[in-house]
XYZ file of C-alpha atoms in Angstrom:
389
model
C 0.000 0.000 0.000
C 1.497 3.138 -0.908
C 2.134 5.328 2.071
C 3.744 9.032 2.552
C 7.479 8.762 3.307
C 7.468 10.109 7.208
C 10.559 12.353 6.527
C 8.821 14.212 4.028
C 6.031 15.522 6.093
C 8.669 17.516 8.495
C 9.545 19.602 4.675
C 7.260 23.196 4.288
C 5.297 22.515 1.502
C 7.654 23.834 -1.340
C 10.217 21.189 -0.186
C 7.362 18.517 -0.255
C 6.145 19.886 -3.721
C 9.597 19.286 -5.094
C 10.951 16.001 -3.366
C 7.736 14.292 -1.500
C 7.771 10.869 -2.560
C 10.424 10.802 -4.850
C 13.845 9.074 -3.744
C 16.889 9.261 -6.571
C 17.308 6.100 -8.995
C 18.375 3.791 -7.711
C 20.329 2.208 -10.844
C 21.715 5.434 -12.324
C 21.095 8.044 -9.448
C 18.152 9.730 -12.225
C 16.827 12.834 -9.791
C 13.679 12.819 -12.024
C 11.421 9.440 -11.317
C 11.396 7.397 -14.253
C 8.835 6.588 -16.222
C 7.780 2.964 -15.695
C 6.698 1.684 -19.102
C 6.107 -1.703 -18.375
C 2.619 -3.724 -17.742
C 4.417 -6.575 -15.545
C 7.367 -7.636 -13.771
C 9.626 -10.489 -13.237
C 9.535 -12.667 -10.006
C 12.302 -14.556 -8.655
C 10.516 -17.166 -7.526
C 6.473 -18.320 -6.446
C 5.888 -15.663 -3.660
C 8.974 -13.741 -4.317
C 9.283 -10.508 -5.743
C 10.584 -7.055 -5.042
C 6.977 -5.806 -4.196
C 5.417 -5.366 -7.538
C 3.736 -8.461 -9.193
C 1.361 -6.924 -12.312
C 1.001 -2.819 -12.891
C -2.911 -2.520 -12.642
C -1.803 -3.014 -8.375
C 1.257 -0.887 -8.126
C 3.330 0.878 -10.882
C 6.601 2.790 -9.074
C 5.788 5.843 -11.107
C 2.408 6.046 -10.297
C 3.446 5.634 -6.896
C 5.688 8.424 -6.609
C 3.055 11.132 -7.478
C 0.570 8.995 -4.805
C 3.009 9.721 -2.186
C 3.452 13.297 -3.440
C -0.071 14.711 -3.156
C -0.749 13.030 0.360
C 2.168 14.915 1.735
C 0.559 18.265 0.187
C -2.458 17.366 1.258
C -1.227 16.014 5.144
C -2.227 12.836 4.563
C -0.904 8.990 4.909
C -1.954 7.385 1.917
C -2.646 8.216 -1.539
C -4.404 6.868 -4.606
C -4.676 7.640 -8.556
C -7.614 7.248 -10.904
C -7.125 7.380 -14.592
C -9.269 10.712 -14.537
C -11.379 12.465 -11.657
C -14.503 11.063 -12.445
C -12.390 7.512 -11.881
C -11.527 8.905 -8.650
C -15.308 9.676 -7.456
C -16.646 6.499 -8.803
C -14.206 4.574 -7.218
C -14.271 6.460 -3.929
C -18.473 5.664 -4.357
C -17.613 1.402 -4.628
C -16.826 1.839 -0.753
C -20.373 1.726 -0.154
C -23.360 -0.400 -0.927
C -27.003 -0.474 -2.135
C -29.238 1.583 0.278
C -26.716 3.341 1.929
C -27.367 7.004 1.513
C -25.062 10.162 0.939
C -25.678 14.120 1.612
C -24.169 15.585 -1.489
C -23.665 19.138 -2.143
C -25.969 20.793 -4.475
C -23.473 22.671 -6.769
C -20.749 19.631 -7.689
C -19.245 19.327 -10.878
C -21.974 18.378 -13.472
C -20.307 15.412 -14.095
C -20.370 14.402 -10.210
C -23.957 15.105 -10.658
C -24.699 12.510 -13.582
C -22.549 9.762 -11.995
C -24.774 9.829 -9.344
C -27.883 10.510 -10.813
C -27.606 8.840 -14.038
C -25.871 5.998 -12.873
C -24.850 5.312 -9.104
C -28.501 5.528 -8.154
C -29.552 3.109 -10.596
C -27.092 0.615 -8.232
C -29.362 1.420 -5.198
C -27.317 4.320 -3.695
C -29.439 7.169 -2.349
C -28.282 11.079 -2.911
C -29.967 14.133 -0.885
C -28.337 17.264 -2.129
C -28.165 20.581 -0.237
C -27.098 23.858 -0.257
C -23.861 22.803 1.876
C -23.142 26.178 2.882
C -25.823 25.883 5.852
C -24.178 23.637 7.878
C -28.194 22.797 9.270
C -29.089 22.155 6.029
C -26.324 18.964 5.781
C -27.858 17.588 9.270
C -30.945 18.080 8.867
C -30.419 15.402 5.498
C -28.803 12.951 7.235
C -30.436 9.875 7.824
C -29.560 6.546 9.793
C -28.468 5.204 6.370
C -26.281 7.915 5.918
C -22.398 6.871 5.025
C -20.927 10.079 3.417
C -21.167 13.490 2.972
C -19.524 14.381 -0.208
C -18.785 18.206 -0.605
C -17.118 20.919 -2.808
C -15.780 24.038 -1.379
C -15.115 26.339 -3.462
C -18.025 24.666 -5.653
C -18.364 24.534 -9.471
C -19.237 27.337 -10.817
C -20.849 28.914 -8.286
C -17.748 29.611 -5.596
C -19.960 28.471 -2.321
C -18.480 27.584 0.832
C -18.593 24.655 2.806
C -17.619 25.261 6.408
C -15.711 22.207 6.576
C -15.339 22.145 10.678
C -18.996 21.867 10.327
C -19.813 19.619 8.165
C -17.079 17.073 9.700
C -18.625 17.744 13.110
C -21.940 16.450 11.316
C -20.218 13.703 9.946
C -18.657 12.413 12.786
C -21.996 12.403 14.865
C -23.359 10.469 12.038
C -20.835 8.078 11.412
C -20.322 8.978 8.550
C -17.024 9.982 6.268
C -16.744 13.624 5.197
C -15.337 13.755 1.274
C -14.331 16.855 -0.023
C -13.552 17.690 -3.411
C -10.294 20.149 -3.026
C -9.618 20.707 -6.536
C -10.642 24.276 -6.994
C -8.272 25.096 -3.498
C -5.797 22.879 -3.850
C -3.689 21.638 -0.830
C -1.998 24.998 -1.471
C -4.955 26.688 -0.155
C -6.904 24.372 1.908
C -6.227 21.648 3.764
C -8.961 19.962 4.780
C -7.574 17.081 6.963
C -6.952 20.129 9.153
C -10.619 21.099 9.585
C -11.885 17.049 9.983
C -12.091 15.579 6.443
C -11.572 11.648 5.876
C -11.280 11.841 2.154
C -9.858 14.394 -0.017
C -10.005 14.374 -3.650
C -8.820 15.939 -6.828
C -9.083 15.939 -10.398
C -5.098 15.966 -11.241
C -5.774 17.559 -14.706
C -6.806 20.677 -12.947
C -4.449 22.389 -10.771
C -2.297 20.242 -9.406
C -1.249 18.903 -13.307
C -1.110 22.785 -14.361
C -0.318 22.197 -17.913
C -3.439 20.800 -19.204
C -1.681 17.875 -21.285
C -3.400 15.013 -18.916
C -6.495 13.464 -17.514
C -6.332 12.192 -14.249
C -7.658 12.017 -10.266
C -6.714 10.898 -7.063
C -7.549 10.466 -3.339
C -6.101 10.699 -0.182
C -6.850 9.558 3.399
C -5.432 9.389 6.834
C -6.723 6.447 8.338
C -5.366 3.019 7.326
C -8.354 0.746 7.738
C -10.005 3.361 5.285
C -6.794 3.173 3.189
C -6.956 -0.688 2.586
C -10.154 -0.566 1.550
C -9.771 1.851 -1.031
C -6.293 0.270 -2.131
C -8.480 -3.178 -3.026
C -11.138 -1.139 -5.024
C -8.614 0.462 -7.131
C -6.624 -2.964 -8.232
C -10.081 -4.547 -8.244
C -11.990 -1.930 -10.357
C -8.547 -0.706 -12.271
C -9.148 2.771 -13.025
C -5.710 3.661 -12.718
C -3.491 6.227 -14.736
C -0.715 5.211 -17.057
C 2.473 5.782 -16.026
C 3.297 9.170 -18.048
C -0.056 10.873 -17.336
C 1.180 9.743 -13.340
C 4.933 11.535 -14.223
C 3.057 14.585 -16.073
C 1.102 15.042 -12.968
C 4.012 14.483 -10.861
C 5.834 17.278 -13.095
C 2.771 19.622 -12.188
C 3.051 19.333 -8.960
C 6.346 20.565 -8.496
C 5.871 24.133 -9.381
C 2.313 24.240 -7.598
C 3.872 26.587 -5.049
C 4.699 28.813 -7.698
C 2.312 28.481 -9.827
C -0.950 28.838 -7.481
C 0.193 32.290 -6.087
C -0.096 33.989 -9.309
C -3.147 32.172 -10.288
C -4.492 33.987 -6.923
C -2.601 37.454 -8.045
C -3.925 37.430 -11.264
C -7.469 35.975 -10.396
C -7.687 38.853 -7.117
C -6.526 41.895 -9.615
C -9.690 40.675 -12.900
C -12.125 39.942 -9.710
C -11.374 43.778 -8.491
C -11.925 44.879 -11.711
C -15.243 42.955 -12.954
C -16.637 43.587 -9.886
C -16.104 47.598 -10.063
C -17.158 46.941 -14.313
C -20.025 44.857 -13.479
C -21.432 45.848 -9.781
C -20.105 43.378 -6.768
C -23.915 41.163 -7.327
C -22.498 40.341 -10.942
C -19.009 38.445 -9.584
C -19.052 35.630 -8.379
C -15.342 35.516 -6.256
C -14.424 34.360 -2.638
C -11.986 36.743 -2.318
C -13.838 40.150 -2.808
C -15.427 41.242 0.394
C -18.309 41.380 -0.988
C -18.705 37.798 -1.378
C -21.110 36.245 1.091
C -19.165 33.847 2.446
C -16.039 36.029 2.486
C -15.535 35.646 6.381
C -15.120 31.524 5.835
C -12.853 32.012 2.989
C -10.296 33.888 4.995
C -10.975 31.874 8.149
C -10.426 28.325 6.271
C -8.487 29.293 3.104
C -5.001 31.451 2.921
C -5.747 32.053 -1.113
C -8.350 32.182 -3.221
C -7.185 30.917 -6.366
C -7.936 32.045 -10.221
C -11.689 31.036 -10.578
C -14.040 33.415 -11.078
C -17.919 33.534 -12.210
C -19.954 36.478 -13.809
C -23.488 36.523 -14.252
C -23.669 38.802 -17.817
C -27.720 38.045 -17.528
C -28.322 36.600 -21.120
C -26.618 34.171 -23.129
C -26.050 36.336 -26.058
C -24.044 39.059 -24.076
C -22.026 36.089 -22.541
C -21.680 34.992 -26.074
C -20.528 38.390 -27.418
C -17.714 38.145 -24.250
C -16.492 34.835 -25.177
C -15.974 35.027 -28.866
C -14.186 38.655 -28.248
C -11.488 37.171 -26.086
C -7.787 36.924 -27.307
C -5.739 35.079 -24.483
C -8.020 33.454 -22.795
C -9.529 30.848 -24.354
C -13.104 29.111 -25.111
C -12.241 25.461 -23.478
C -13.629 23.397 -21.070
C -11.658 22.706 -18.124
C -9.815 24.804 -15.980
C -6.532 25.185 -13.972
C -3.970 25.352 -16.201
C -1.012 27.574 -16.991
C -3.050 29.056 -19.216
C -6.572 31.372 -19.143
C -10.073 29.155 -20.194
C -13.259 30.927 -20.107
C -16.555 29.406 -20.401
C -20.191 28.507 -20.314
C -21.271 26.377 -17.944
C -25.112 25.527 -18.906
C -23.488 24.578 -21.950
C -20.132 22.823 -21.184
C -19.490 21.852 -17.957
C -23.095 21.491 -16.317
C -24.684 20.627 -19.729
C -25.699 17.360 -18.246
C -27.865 18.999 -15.182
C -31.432 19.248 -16.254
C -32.384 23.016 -17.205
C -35.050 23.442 -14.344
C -32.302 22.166 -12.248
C -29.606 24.691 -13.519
C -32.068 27.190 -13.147
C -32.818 26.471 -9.384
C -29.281 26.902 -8.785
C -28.505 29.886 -10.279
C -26.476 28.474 -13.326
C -28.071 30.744 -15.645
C -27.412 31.017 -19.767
C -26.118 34.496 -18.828
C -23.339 33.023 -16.306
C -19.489 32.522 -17.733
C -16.264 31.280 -15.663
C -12.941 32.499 -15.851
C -9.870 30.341 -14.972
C -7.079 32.816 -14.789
C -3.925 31.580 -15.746
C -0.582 32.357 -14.763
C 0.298 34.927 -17.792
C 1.068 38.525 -17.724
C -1.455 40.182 -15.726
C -1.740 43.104 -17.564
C -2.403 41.371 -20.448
C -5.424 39.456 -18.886
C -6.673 42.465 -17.819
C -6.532 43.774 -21.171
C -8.014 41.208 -22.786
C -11.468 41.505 -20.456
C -11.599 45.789 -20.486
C -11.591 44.822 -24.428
C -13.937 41.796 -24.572
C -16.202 43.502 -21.958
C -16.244 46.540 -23.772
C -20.189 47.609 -24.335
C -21.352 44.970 -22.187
């Protein structure tokens, strides 16, 4: 089972960013971890072998980048998933038909339609609130309930969970609190520090940086929960090949650099749309405006590059996103370089429209991922692609 090297915890996070669960190789002394191309491996013997027997269990590459983002996050153990949906699902096989699970309101669309289009189907049962009234989360649980799955920042929307809370639920429940850190990062948020038992990522986001990769992965603390979720990922076998595990594992060594001027560059356009638009319009933790501005500072020490606008109708957020220059029209988010985009129509296409609507994911609403580029060049490109809106 693939644990965090104790030594590596004792490093501030730069240090672990660079060297966490990497050790040099051993044949030539390579610094870089190589890239283990190879589907099996020779045993000496029945029973003997040097701890790998067939790559779908253990793959030294993949490994390394497992041991990397638990020490980020403060963790023990760490698993990857071929992509983050991967991750979810297989994070979901720890639990059976009947058992039920308080799931925030706002996820991911694709969260939404594993559960709902498929996971439920299986006899799993999903209540989903507005997880940023921590009453709201009790008040859903039920005796059946085995998780409460959240997002904080969420997708699009940038609501808070008030993760002391919701674990404090949790643990009077019984139940394990799962939280979706992608948006934060470990970076920002650590949410083993406020009570989580699971956190997750999608590694293409963030924590890749360079958008060349599809990938996810979870980390825990607690080594009963660990072995469990070690068995469902040889036994399902959503794992990631061994270069998409190195290009994550690249990623994450420049996170510390790279996640500061996400936050510099996503603080400065926030400030700006907000003044453009009117505060109501911008959607962004760290403006003080932000409803939940008080939890932000209190749990996170950044606020990252995401930001939301609500332009109203689609065509004016149509007229924004075919103006821009360097951004770019693209799903996803997170990289080294600036996406916009349109949620009711890429990433929440798959939540029903009367269920977009109740949200507040309007036709009107766009999402910015700042990158990490020249800041006065963002800027630039949004005074000009906002320009008569």
């Amino acid at each position: 089972m693939t644990r965090v090297y104790d030594e590596d915890l004792d490093a501030a996070f730069g240090t672990r960013a660079i060297h966490a669960g990497q050790r040099p190789e051993p044949l030539a002394g390579a610094i870089m971890t190589p890239v283990y191309l190879t589907s099996t491996y020779v045993q000496e013997g029945l029973g003997e072998n040097k701890g790998y027997e067939y790559a779908r269990g253990k793959n030294p590459t993949r490994e390394a980048l497992e041991r990397n983002v638990a020490a980020l996050e403060g963790g023990r153990h760490g698993f990857a998933f071929a992509s983050g949906m991967g991750c979810v699902d297989s994070i979901m096989k720890l639990f059976k038909s009947g058992d039920h699970v308080v799931c925030g309101e706002n996820v991911y669309g694709g969260t939404f339609r594993l559960f709902d289009r498929i996971l439920q189907h299986l006899g799993l049962c999903f209540s989903y609130v507005d997880t940023r009234d921590p009453q709201r989360i009790a008040d859903a649980v039920t005796p059946r309930t085995v998780a409460i799955l959240v997002e904080t920042p969420t997708n699009p929307l940038m609501r808070l969970t008030d993760l002391a809370a919701a674990s404090e639920i949790a643990k009077r429940a019984g139940a394990l609190l799962v939280v979706d850190n992608t948006f934060a990062t470990p970076f920002f948020q650590r949410p083993f520090e406020y009570g989580a038992d699971i956190v997750w990522h999608s590694t293409t986001k963030y924590l890749n940086g360079h958008s060349d990769m599809i990938g996810g992965v979870a980390v825990v603390r607690d080594d009963e929960l660990a072995t469990r979720l070690q068995f469902i990922q040889n036994a399902a076998g959503a794992v990631p090949g061994p270069f998409d595990s190195w290009l994550a594992l690249r990623g994450t060594k420049t996170l510390h650099l790279r996640m500061p001027r996400h936050d510099e560059n996503g603080r400065r356009l926030a400030g700006w749309l907000a003044e453009r638009m009117g505060h109501e319009r911008v959607i962004y933790p760290g403006l003080p405006s932000h409803p939940q501005h008080e939890l932000a500072c209190r749990q996170m020490s950044g606020f990252g590059g995401m930001i939301s606008v609500e332009l109203g109708t689609k065509e004016r957020a149509n007229q924004v996103l075919k103006r821009v220059r360097v951004f770019s029209l693209a799903e996803s988010l997170g990289g080294v370089e600036s996406l916009i985009s349109h949620p009711a129509s890429m990433t929440h296409a798959s939540v029903p429209p009367e269920r977009r609507a109740q949200l507040g994911i309007t036709e009107g609403l766009i999402r910015l991922s700042c990158g990490v580029e020249d800041g006065n060049d963002l800027l630039a490109d949004v005074e000009q692609a906002f320009e008569g809106v």
